[in-house]
PDB file of C-alpha atoms in Angstrom:
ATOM      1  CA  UNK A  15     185.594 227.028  83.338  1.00  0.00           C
ATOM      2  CA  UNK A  16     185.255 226.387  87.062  1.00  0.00           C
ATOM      3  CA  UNK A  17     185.531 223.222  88.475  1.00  0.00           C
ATOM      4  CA  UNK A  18     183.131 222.545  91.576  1.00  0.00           C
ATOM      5  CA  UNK A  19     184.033 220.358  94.078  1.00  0.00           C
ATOM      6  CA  UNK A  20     181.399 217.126  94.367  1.00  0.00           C
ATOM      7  CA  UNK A  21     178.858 217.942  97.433  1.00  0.00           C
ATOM      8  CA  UNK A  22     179.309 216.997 101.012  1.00  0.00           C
ATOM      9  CA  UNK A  23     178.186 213.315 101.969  1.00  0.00           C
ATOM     10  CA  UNK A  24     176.310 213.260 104.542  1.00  0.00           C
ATOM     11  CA  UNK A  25     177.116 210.110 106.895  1.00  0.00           C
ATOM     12  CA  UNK A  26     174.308 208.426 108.386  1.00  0.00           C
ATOM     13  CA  UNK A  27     174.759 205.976 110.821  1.00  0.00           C
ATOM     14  CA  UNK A  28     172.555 202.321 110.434  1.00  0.00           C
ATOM     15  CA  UNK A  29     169.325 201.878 111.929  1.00  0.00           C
ATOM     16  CA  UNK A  30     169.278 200.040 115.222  1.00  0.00           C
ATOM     17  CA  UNK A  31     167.936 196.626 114.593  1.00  0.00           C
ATOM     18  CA  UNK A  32     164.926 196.081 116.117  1.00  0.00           C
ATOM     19  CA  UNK A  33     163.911 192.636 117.846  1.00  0.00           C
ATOM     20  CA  UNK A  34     160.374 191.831 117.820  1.00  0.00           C
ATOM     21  CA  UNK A  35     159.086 188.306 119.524  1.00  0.00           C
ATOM     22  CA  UNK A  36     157.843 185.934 117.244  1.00  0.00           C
ATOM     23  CA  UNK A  37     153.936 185.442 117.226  1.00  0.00           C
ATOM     24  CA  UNK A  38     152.975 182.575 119.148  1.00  0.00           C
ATOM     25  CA  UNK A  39     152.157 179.284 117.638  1.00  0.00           C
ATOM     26  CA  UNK A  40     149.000 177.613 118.235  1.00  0.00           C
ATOM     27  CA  UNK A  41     149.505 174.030 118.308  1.00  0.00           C
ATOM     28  CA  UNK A  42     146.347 172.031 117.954  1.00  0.00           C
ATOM     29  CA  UNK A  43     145.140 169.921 121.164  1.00  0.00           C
ATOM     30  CA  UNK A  44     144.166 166.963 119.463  1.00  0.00           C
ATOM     31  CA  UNK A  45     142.614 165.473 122.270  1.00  0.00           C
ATOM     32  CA  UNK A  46     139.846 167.526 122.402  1.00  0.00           C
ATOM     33  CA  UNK A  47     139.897 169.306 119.050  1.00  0.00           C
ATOM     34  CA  UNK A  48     140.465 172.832 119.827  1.00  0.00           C
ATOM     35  CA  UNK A  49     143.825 175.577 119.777  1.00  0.00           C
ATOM     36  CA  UNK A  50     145.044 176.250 123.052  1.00  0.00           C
ATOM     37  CA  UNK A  51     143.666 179.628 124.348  1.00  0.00           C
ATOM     38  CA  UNK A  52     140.576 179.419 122.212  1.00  0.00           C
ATOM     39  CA  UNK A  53     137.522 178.321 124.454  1.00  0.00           C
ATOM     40  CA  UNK A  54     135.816 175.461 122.950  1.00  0.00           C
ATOM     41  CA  UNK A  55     132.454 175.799 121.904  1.00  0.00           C
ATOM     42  CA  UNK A  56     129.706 174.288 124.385  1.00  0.00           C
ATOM     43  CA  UNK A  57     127.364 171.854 122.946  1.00  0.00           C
ATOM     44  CA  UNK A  58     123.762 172.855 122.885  1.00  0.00           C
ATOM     45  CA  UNK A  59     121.837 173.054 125.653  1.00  0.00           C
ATOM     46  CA  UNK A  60     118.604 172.434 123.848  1.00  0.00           C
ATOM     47  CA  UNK A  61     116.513 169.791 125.412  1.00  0.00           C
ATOM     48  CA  UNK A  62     116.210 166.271 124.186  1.00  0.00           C
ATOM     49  CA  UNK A  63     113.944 166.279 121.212  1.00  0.00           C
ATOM     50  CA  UNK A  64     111.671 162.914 121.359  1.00  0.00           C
ATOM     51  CA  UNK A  65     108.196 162.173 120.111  1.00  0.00           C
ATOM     52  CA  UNK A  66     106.141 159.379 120.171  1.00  0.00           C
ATOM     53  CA  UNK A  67     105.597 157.845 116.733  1.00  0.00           C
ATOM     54  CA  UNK A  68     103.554 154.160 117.201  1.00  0.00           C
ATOM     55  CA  UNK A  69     102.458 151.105 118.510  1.00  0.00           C
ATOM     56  CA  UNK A  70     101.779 147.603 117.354  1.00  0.00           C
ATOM     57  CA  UNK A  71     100.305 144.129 118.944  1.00  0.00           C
ATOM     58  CA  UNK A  72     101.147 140.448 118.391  1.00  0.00           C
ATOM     59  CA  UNK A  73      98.251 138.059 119.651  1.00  0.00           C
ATOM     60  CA  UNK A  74      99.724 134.913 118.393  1.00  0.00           C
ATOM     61  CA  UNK A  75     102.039 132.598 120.711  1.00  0.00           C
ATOM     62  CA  UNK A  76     105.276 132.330 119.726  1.00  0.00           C
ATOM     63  CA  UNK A  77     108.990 132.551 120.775  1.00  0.00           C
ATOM     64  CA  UNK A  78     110.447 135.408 118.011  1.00  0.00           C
ATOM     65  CA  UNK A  79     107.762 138.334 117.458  1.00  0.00           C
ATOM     66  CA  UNK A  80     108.147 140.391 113.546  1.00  0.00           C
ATOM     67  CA  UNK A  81     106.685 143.755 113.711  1.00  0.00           C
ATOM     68  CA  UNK A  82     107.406 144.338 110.045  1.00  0.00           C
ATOM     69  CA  UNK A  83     107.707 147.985 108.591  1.00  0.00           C
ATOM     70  CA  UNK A  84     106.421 150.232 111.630  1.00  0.00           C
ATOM     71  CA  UNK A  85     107.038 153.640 111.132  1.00  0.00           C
ATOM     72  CA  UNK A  86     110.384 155.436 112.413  1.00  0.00           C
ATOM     73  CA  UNK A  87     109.436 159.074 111.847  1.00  0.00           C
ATOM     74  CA  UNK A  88     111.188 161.623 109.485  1.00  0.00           C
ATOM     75  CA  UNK A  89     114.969 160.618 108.543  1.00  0.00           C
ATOM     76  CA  UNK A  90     117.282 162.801 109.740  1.00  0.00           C
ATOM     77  CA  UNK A  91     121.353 162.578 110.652  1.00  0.00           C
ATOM     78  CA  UNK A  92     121.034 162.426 114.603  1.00  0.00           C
ATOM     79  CA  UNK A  93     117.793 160.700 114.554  1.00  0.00           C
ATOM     80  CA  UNK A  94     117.598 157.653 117.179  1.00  0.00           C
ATOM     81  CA  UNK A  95     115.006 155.395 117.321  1.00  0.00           C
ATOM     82  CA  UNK A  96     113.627 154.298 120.999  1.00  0.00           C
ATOM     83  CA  UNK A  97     111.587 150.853 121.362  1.00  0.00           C
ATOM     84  CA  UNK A  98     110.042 149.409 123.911  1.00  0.00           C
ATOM     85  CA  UNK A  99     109.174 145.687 123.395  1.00  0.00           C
ATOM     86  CA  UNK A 100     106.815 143.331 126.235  1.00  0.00           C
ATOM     87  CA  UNK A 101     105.702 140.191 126.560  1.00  0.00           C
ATOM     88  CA  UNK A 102     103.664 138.259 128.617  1.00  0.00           C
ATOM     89  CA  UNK A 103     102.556 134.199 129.598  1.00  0.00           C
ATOM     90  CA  UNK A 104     100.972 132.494 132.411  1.00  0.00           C
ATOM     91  CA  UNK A 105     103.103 130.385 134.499  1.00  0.00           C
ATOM     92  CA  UNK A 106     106.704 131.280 134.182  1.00  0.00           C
ATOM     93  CA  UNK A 107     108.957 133.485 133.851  1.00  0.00           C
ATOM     94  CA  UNK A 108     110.227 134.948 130.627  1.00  0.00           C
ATOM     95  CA  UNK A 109     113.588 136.887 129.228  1.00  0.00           C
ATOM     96  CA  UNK A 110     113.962 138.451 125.863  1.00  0.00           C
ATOM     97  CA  UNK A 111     116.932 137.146 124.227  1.00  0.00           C
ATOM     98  CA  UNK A 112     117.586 139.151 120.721  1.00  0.00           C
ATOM     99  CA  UNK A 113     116.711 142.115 119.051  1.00  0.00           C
ATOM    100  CA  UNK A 114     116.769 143.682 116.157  1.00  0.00           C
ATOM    101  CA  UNK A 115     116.145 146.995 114.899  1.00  0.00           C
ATOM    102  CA  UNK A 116     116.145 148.237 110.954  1.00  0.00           C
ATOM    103  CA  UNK A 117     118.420 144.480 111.059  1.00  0.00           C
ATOM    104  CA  UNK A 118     121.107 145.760 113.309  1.00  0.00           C
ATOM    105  CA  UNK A 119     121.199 144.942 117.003  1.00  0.00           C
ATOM    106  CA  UNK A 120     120.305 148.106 119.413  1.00  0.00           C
ATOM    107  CA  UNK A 121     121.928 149.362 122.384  1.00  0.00           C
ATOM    108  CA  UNK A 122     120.127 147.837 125.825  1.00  0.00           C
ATOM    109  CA  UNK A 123     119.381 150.624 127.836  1.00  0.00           C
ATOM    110  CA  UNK A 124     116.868 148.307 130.305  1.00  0.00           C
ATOM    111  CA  UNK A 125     115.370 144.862 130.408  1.00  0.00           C
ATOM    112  CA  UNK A 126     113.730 143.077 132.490  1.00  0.00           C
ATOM    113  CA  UNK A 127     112.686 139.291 133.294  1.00  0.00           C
ATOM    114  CA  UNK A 128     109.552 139.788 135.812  1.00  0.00           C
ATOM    115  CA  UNK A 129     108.419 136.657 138.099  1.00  0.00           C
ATOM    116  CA  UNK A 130     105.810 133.684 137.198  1.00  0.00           C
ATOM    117  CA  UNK A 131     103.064 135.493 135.280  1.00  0.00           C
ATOM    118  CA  UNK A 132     104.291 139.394 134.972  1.00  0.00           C
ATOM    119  CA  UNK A 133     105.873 139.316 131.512  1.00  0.00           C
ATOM    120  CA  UNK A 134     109.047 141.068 131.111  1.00  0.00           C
ATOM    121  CA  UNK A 135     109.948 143.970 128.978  1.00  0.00           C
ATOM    122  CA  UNK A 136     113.481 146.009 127.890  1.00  0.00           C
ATOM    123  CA  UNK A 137     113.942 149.651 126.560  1.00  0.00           C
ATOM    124  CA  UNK A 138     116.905 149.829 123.360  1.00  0.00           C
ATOM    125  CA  UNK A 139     117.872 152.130 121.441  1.00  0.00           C
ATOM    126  CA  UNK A 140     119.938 152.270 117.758  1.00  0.00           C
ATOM    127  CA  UNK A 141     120.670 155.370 115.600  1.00  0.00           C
ATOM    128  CA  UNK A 142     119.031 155.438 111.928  1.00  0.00           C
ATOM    129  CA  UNK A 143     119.342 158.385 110.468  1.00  0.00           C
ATOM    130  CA  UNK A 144     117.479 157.134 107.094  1.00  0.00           C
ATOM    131  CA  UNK A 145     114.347 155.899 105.818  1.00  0.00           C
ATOM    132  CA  UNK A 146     110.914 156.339 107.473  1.00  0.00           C
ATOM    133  CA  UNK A 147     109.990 152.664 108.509  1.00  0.00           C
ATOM    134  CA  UNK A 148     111.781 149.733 109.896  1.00  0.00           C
ATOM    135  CA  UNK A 149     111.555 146.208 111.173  1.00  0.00           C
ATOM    136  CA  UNK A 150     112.311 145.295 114.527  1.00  0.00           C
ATOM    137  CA  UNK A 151     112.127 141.193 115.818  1.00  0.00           C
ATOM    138  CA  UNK A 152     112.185 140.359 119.086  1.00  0.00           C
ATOM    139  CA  UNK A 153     113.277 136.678 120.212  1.00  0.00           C
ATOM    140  CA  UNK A 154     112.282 135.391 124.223  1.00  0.00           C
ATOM    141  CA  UNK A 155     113.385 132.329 125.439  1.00  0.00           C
ATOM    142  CA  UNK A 156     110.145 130.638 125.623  1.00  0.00           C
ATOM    143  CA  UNK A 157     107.276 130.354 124.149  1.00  0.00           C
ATOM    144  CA  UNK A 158     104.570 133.652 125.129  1.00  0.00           C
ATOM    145  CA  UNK A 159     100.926 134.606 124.532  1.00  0.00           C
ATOM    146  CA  UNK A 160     101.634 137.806 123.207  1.00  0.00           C
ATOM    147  CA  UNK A 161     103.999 140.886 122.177  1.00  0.00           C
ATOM    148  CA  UNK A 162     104.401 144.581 121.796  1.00  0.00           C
ATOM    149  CA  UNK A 163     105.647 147.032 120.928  1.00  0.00           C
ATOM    150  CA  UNK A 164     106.085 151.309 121.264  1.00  0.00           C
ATOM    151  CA  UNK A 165     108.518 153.403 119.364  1.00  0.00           C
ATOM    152  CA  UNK A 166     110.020 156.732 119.735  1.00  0.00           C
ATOM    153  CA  UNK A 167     111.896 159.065 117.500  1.00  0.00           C
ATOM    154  CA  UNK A 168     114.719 160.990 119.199  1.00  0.00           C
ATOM    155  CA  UNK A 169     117.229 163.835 118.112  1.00  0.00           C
ATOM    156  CA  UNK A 170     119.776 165.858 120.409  1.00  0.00           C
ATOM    157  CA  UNK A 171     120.442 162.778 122.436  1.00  0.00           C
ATOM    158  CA  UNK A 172     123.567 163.676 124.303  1.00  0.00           C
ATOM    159  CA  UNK A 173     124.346 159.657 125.576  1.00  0.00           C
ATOM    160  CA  UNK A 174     123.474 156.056 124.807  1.00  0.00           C
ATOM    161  CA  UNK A 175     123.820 155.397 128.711  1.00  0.00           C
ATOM    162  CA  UNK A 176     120.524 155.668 130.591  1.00  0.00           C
ATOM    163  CA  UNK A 177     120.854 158.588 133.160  1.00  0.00           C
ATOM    164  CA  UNK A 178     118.851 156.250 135.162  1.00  0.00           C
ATOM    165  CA  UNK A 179     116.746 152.917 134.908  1.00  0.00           C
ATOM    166  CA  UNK A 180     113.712 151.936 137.687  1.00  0.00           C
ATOM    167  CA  UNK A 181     111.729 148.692 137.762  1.00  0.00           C
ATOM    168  CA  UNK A 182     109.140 147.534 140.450  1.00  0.00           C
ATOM    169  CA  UNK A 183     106.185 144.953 140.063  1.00  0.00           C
ATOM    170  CA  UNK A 184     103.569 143.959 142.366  1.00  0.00           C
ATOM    171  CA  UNK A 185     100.792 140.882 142.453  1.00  0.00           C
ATOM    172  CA  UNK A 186      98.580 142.577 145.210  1.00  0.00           C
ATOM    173  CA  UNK A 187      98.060 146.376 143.769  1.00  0.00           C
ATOM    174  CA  UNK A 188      96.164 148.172 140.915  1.00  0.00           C
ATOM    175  CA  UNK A 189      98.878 150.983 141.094  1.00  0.00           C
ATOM    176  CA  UNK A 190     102.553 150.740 140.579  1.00  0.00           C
ATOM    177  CA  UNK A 191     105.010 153.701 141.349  1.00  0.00           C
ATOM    178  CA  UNK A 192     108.668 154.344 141.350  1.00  0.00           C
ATOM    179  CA  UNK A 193     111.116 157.681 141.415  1.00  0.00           C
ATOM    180  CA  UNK A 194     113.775 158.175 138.375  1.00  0.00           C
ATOM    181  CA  UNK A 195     116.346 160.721 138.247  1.00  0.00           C
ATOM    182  CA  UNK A 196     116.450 163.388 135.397  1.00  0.00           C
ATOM    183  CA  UNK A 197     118.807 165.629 133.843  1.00  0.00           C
ATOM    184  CA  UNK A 198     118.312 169.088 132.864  1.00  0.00           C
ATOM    185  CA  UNK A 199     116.533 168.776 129.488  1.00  0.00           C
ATOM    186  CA  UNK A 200     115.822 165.257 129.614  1.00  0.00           C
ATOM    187  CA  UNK A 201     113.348 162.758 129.091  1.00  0.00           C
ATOM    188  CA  UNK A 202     111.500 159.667 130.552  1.00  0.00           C
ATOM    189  CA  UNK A 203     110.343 156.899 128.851  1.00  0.00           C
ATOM    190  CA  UNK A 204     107.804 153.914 130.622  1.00  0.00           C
ATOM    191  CA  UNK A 205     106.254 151.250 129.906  1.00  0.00           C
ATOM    192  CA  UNK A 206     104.355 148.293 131.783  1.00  0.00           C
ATOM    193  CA  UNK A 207     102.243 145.114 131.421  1.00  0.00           C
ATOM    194  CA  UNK A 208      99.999 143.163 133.538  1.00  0.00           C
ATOM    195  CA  UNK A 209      98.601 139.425 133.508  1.00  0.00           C
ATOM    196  CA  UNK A 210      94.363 141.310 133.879  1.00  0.00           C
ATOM    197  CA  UNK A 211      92.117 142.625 131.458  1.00  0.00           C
ATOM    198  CA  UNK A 212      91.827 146.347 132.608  1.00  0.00           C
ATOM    199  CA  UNK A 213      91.323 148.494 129.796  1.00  0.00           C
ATOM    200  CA  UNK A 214      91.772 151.908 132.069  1.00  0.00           C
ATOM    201  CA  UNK A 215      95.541 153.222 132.536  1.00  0.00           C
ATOM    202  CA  UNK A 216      95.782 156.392 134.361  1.00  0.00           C
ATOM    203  CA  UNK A 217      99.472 157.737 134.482  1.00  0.00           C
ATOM    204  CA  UNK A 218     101.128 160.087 136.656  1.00  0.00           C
ATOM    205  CA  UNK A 219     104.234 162.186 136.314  1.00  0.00           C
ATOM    206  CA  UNK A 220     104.475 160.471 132.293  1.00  0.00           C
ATOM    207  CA  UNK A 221     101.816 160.935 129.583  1.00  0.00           C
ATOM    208  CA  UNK A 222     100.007 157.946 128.501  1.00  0.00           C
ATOM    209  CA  UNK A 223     100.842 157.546 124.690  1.00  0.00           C
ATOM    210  CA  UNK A 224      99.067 153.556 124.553  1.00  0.00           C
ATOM    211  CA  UNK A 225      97.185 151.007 126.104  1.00  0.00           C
ATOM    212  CA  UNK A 226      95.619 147.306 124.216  1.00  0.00           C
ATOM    213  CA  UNK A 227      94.166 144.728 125.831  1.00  0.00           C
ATOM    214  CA  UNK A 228      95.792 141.571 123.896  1.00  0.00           C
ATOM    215  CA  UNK A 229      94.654 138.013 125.387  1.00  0.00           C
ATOM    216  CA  UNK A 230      93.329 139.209 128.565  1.00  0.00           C
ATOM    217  CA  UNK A 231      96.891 140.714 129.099  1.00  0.00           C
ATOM    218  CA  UNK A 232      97.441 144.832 128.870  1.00  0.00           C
ATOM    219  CA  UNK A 233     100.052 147.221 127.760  1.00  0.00           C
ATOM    220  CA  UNK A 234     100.722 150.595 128.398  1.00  0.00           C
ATOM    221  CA  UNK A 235     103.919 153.033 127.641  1.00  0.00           C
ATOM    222  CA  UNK A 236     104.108 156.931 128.383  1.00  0.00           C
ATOM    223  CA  UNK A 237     106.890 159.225 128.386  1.00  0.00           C
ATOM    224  CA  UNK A 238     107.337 162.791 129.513  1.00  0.00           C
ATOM    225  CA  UNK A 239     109.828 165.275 127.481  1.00  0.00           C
ATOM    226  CA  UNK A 240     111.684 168.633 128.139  1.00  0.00           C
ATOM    227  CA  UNK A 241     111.845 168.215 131.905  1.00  0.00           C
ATOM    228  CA  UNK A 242     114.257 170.264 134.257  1.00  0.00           C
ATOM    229  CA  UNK A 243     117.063 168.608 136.302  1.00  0.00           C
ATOM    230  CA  UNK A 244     115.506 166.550 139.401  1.00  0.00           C
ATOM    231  CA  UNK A 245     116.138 163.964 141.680  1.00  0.00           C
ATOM    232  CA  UNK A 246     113.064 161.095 142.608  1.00  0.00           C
ATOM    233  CA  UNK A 247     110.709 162.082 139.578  1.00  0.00           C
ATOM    234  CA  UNK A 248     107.588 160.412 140.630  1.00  0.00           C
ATOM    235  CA  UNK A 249     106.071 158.203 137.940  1.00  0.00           C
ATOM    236  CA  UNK A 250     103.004 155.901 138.379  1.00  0.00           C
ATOM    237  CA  UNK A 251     100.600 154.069 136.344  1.00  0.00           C
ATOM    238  CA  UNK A 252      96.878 152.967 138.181  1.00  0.00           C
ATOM    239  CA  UNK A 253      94.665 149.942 136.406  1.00  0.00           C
ATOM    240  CA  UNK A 254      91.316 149.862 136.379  1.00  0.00           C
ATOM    241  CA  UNK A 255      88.084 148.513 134.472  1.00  0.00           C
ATOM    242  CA  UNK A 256      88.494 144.882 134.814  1.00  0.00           C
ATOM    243  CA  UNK A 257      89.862 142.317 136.777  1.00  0.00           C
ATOM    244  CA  UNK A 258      93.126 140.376 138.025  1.00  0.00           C
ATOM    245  CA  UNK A 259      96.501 141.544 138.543  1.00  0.00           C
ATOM    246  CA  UNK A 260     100.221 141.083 138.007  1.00  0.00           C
ATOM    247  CA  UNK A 261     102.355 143.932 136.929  1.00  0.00           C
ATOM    248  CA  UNK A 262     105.164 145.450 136.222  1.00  0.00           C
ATOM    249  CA  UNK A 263     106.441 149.163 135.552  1.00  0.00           C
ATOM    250  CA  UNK A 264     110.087 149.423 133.866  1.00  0.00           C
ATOM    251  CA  UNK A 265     111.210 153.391 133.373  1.00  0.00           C
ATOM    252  CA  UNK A 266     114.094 155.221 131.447  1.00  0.00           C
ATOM    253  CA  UNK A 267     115.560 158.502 132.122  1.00  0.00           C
ATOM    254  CA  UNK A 268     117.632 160.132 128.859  1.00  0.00           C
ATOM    255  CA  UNK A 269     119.420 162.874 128.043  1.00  0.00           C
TER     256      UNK A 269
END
């Protein structure tokens, strides 16, 4: 028998190693919530949502004013609700002291005192994304003839802060006017009062959503939604029908 010698080995030599960098880590920014090299996403640029939903009268004197279960509009999880509250007496001047919306105080986005006999009125705001009434009271620090007030439902509101506020009055004019600044998508919000029975309000640059004659004093509100960036928005309400004077115009700008 022949014996074979085992077979050849053949020698090999290792494989180089090969060094590979280690995948970056993303660390998260916690300040503004995103990984670094990732582009956050934008908010939306879809325009302030609002829409008028009601209005409601007090004729009795008082100091605090209950407008009890007025309607809010449909619930929803970035609903906020806008009101605008008024009140006027002869003689003196007037502030509003207190509110309450759905029981929970509001965010002041405008008030206003007015002089001797041109009432005095304030713009607030509270979010509520639930239920589909709610009941706002108003407290001044005196004694008035009468009280209203106008509600708005909002959505896609970008900032409790009022872009910007305007206020003017007058005691020798049938028309008031002033010029608000608006943001791109944004919204403006007005009301006004005035110590004369004139049943005719004719706005301009805002859509008239109210008027009542209460005790020989009359409220209006308007608003104007989906508006492009500008600076000096013209807005102007003009009295008519009746008689006597002493007004006031108090306007909002959102976004």
């Amino acid at each position: 028998m022949i014996t074979l010698p085992p077979p050849a080995e053949f020698w090999l030599p290792p494989k180089p190693a090969i060094i590979r960098h280690a995948p970056d880590i993303k660390v998260p920014d916690l300040k503004h919530g995103i990984l670094p090299g990732i582009a956050p996403k934008l908010a939306s640029n879809a325009p302030l949502a609002a829409s008028y939903v009601t209005n409601a009268t007090d004729s009795s004197a008082a100091t605090t004013y209950t407008f009890s279960n007025h309607a809010i509009g449909a619930a929803a999880t970035n609903r906020y609700i806008l009101v605008q509250v008024s009140g006027t007496v002869s003689a003196v001047s007037r502030n509003i002291t207190s509110i309450t919306v759905g029981g929970s105080t509001p965010t002041t986005l405008a008030t206003t005192s007015g002089t001797t006999q041109r009432g005095c009125q304030g713009f607030y705001i509270i979010s509520i994304p639930t239920g589909t009434t709610a009941t706002t009271v108003v407290t001044f620090d005196g004694s008035m003839q009468c009280a209203q007030l106008s509600v708005w439902r909002l959505t896609g509101l970008s900032s409790l802060t009022a872009v910007d506020t305007q206020y003017v009055e007058s005691s020798s004019t049938t028309n008031l006017s002033c010029t608000i600044n608006v943001k791109n998508g944004g919204a403006i919000f007005a009301g006004s009062v005035n110590r004369g029975n004139l049943p005719t309000q004719t706005w301009s640059g805002a859509n008239k959503e109210n008027g009542a004659v209460v005790n020989t004093f009359t409220f209006s509100s308007a608003d104007a939604t989906g508006l492009a960036a500008q600076t000096g928005r013209a807005v102007s309400i003009a009295w008519s029908g009746g008689s006597g004077f002493q007004g006031t115009l108090l306007a909002v700008s959102l976004r």
